[in-house]
Structures are given as C-alpha cells and as structure tokens.
Coordinates of C-alpha atoms in Angstrom, one line a residue:
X1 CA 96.4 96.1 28.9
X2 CA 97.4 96.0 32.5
X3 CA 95.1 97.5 35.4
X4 CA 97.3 100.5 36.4
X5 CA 96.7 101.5 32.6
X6 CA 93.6 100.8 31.9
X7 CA 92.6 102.7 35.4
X8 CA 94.7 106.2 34.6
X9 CA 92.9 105.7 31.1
X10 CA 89.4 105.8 32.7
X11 CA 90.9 108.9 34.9
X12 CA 92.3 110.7 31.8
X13 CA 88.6 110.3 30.2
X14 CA 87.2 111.3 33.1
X15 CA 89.4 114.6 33.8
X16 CA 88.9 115.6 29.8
X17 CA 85.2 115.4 30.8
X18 CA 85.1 117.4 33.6
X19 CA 87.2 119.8 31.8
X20 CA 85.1 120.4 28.8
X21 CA 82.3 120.9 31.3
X22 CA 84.2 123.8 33.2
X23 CA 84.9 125.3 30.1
X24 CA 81.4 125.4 28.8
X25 CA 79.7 126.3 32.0
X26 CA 81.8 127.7 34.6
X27 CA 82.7 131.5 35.3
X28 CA 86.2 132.6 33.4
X29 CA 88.0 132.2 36.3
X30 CA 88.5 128.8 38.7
X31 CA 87.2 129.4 42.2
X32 CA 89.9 128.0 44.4
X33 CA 90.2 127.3 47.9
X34 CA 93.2 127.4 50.3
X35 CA 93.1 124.7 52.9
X36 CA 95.7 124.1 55.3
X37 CA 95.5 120.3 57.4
X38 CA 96.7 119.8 60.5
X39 CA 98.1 116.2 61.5
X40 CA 98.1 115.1 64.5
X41 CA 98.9 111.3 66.1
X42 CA 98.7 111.0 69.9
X43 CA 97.4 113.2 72.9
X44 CA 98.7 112.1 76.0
X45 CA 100.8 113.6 79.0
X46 CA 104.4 112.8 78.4
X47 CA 105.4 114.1 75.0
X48 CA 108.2 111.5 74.2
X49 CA 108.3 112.3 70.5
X50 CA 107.2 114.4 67.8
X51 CA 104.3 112.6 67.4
X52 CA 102.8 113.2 70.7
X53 CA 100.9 116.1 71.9
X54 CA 99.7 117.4 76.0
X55 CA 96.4 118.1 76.3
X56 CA 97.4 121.2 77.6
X57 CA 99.0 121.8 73.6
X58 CA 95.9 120.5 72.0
X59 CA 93.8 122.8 73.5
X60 CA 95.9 126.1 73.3
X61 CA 96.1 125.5 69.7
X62 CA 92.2 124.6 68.6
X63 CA 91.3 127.8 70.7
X64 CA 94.0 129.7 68.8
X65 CA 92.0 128.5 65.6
X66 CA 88.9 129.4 66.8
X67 CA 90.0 132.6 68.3
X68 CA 91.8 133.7 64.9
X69 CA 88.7 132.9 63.0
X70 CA 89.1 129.5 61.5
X71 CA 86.5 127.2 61.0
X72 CA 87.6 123.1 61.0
X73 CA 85.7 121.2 58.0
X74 CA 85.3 117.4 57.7
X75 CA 86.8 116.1 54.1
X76 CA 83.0 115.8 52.7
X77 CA 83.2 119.4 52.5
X78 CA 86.0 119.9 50.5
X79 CA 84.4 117.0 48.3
X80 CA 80.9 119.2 48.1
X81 CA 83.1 122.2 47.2
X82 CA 84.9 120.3 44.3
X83 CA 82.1 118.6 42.7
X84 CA 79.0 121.4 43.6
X85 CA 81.1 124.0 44.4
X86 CA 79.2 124.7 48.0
X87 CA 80.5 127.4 49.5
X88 CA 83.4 127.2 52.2
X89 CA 84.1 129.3 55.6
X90 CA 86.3 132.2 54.6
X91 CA 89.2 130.8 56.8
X92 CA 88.7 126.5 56.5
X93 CA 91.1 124.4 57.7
X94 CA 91.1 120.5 58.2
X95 CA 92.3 118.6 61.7
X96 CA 93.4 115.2 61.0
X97 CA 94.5 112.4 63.3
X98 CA 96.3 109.2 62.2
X99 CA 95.8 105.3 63.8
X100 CA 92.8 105.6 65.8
X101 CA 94.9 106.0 69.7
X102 CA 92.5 106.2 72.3
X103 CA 93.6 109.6 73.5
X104 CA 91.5 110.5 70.5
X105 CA 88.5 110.0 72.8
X106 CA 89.5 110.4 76.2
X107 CA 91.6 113.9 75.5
X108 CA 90.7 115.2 71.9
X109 CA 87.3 114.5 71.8
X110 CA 86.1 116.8 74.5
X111 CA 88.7 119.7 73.8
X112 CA 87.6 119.6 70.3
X113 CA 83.7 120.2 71.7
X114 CA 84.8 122.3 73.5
X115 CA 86.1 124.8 70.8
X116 CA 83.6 124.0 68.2
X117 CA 86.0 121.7 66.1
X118 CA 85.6 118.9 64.1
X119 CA 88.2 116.2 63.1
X120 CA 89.0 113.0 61.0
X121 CA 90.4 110.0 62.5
X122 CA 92.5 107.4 60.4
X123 CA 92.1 104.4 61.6
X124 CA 93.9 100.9 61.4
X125 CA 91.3 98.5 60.8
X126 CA 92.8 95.4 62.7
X127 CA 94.0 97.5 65.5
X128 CA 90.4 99.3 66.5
X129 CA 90.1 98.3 70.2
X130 CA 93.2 97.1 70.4
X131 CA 95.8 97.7 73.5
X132 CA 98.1 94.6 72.1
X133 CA 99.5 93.9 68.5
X134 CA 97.4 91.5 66.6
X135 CA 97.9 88.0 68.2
X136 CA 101.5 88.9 69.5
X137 CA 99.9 90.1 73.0
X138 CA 102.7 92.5 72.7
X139 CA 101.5 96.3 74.1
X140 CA 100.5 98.8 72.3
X141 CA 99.2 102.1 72.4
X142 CA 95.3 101.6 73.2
X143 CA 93.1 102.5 70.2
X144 CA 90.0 103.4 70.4
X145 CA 86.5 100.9 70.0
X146 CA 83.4 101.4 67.3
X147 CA 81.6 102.0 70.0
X148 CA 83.7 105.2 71.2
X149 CA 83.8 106.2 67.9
X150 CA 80.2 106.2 67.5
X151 CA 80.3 108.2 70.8
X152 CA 82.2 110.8 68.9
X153 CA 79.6 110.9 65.9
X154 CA 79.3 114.3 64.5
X155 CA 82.2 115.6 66.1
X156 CA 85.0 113.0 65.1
X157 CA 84.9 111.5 61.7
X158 CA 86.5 107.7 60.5
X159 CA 87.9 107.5 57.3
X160 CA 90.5 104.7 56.0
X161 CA 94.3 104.3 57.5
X162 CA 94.5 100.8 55.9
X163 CA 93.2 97.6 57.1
X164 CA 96.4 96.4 57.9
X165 CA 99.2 97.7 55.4
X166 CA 100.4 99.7 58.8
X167 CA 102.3 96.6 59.9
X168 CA 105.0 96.9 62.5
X169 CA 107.5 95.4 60.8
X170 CA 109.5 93.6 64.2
X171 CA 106.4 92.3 65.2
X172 CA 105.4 90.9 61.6
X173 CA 106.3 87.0 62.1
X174 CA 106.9 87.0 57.9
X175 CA 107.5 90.2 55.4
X176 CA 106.0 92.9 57.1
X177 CA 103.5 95.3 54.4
X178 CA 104.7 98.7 56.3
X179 CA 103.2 100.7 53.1
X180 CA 100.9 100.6 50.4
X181 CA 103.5 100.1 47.9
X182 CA 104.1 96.9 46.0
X183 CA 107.1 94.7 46.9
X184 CA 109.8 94.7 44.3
X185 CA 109.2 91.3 43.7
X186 CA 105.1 91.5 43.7
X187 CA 103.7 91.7 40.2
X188 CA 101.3 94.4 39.7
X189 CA 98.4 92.2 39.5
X190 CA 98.6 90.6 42.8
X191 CA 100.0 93.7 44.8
X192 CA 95.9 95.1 43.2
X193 CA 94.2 92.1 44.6
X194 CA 96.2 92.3 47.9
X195 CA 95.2 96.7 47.7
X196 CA 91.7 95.8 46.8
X197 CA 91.1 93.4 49.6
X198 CA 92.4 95.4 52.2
X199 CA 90.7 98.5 51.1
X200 CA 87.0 96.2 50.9
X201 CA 87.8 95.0 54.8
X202 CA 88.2 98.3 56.5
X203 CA 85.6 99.9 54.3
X204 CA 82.8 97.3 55.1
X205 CA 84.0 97.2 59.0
X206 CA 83.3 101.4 58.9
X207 CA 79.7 100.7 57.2
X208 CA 78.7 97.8 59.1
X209 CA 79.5 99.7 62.8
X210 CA 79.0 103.3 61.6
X211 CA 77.2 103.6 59.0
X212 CA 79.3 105.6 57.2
X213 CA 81.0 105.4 53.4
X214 CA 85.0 105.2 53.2
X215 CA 86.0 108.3 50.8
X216 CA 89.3 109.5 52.0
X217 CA 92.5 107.3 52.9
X218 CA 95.6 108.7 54.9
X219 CA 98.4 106.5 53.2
X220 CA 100.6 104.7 55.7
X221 CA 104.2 106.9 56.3
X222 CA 102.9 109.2 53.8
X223 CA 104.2 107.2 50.9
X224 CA 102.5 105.9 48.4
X225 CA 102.9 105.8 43.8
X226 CA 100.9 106.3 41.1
X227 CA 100.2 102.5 41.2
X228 CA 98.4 103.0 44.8
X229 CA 96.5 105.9 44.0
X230 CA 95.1 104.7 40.8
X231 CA 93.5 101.8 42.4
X232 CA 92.4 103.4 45.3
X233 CA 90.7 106.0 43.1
X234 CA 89.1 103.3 41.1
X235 CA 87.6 101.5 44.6
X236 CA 86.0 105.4 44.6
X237 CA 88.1 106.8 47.2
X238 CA 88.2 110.7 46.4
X239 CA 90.6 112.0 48.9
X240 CA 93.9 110.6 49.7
X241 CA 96.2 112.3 52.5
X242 CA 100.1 112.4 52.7
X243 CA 102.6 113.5 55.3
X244 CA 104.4 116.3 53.5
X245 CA 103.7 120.3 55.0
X246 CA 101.9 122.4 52.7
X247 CA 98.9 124.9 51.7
X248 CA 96.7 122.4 49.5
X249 CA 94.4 124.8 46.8
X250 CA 90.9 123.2 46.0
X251 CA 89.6 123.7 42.9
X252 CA 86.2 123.8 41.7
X253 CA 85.4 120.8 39.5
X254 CA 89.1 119.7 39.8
X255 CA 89.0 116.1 41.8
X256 CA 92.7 115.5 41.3
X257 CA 92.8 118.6 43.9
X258 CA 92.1 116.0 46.3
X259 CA 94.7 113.6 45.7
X260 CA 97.8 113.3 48.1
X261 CA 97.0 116.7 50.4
X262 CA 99.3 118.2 52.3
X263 CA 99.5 118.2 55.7
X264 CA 101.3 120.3 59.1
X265 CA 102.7 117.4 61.5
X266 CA 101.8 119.4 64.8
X267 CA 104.2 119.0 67.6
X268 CA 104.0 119.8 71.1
X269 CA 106.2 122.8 71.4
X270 CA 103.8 124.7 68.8
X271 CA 102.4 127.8 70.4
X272 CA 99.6 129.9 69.1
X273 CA 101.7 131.8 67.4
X274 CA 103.6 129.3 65.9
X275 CA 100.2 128.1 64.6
X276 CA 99.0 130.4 62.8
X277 CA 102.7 131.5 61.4
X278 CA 102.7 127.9 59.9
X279 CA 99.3 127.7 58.3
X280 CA 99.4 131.9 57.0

C-alpha cells in the first residue's frame, strides 16, 4: 500500500472519528466562522507589480480594518476554534505575507503596531537573511534575519513557505523544484522523502531560532495536490494556505476547514473602500 494511501486512510479514520464525536456531543447546529485572509508579498515605495504595496497603502488599509471593526487573528486561533471551539472576534480576519522580504520589518512591522494588527509571515527557509540567491551572488530582494524576526515576536508570526521548493527556476543551475508538486517522472516515494526533508529543515530552523512549532504552510504559487497535502498533514501541519480569493468558513471540530484557505492578493491601488467591498 503506497504512502499517499495509506495517509488519506489514517485521515478518513480520523475525520469519521471526529465526526461521530460532533454528533454525540455537539449542539444540532455547526458553529461556523467566516474568515476572510489577506495576502500580501512586498512593501516598498515603487509599486512595480501586483505584488508590491506603498507603505502609504499598507497603512490606509490596516486602519480601514481597524476602523470598520475587524480584529486580525494569528492561524493558532482559527486552530483553537476548530479543535476547542474558543471563541472568535465577531469580525476576524487573517493578514498573511509570503517569502519573508525585509520590508516586512522595516515598513509592516511598525504600521501593523501601530493599528493593533497582527500577521503571519511565510518564509523561505534558505533565503532568511538573504539579499543574494543561494550561492549565485545574484541580487535579490533582501529578506529578513531570525533575529528581526524575533524583534517582531508577538506581533509577526513565522510559519512554513518551504525550505527551498520556492526555486527560481533561471537561477537553478539543474531542474529547478518551483512547487511542491512531484515531477512527472518522480515516483511517489521519493518526491515524499524529498517533501519530508524539506518540511523537517525549515521546521527545525523555526524551533531552533524561535522557538516556535511549524503548523501552517503557504504552498509555493498556490499550487499544490492531494499528494502534497496528504503528507504535509501527516508531518502535523494543520493549516495549509493557497492563492485563490475567497471567504473561507471554519468549522467547529472540522480540521479539513483548514486545508488550502483562501486568500485576497492585496494590491496597491486598493482603497478602503475597495477593502472592505472585497472581504463583505
């Protein structure tokens, strides 16, 4: 029986089990959160793509959150809300950032302070501290260190981007891994061991320099399969992000209502109102 199998097995077991257990002692109805996630990459002054955001932006749109009532969670919450069912904010909503840039800590950072935010950073394992690609001494956009990151405790939070399965692929002196997909070629077995490994480094690089458990991964491009998940899942990770818009609904005592979120890629030309129009 192969791993992918044997895996959604365990997960079928464990999702009959969890549904017995709401039958027999939850309320006749399913509490259910709505929980919009924001996505953002880069802050910076010069918004050369949809991917890059003014400070200016940035901090028009927390204050319209704040202003309108909503009330930014970390991903532990939603996780406490599935499994206990602790209570959320009447309005939650999640502020994500992808690849660990640096503008994360000189520009979002103190905005987000400012406003009574909190957010999640994804980072890239190989790239944290990094102002050059790997070995290539080709620039890059600077990332942030452990050290900045531990400077942002309790305001920013570091979950998983990949170790390296981020790879730019015309840097990558052999076949780049741009995704957490399995080649067409790979067999199962080793793209697992390949998954596994990567998922081990940049979870013992969070613990060993912030003390912190990995729980949540932000999948490369947004793309990932079943195959991905179900070994991700089985490494414990208990949310897993994607890149496609959308409301996500939490359920009570549902885990698979963490699995690939949705989230809001936030641009610079998005005004207050155009905030709040997109999230409802």
């Amino acid at each position: 029986m192969s791993y992918k199998i044997k895996v959604l097995l365990f997960h079928a077991v464990v999702f009959v089990a969890i549904a017995i257990t709401v039958a027999l002692y939850m309320p006749p109805y399913a509490p259910t959160v709505r929980v919009p996630i924001l996505m953002y990459h880069h802050i910076d002054a010069d918004p050369v793509n949809e991917w890059v955001v003014t400070p200016e932006a940035f901090a028009l749109q927390m204050r319209t959150l704040r202003d309108n009532g909503f009330t930014a969670i970390t991903l532990c919450r939603l996780v406490d809300f599935v499994d206990y069912g602790i209570p959320l904010p009447e309005r939650p909503i999640v502020i994500t950032f992808d690849d660990g840039y640096r503008s994360m800590y000189e520009y979002a950072f103190p905005i987000l302070q400012r406003y009574g935010m909190v957010a999640t950073n994804f980072i890239i394992g190989h790239a944290v501290g990094m102002d050059t690609y790997k070995d290539t001494g080709h620039p890059v956009i600077p990332r942030f260190c452990y050290a900045q990151a531990r400077a942002m405790a309790g305001v920013v939070y570091i979950q998983s981007h990949s170790h390296d399965m981020h790879q730019a692929a015309f840097l990558e002196p052999g076949r780049p891994r741009e995704y957490m997909l399995r080649w067409p070629d790979e067999s199962e077995a080793d793209f697992t061991q390949v998954l596994i490994a990567d998922h081990r480094t940049i979870s013992a690089a969070i613990y060993a320099e912030l003390g912190k458990p990995v729980f949540a991964v932000a999948f490369p491009h947004g793309i990932y399969d079943d195959l991905t998940q179900a070994i991700l899942y089985a490494e414990g990770v208990r949310v897993t992000l994607g890149t496609r818009a959308g409301i996500n609904r939490i359920i009570y005592g549902v885990p698979e209502s963490l699995l690939a979120l949705h989230r809001f890629n936030i641009t610079d030309d998005i005004n207050g109102e155009g905030l709040l129009r997109l999230i409802g």
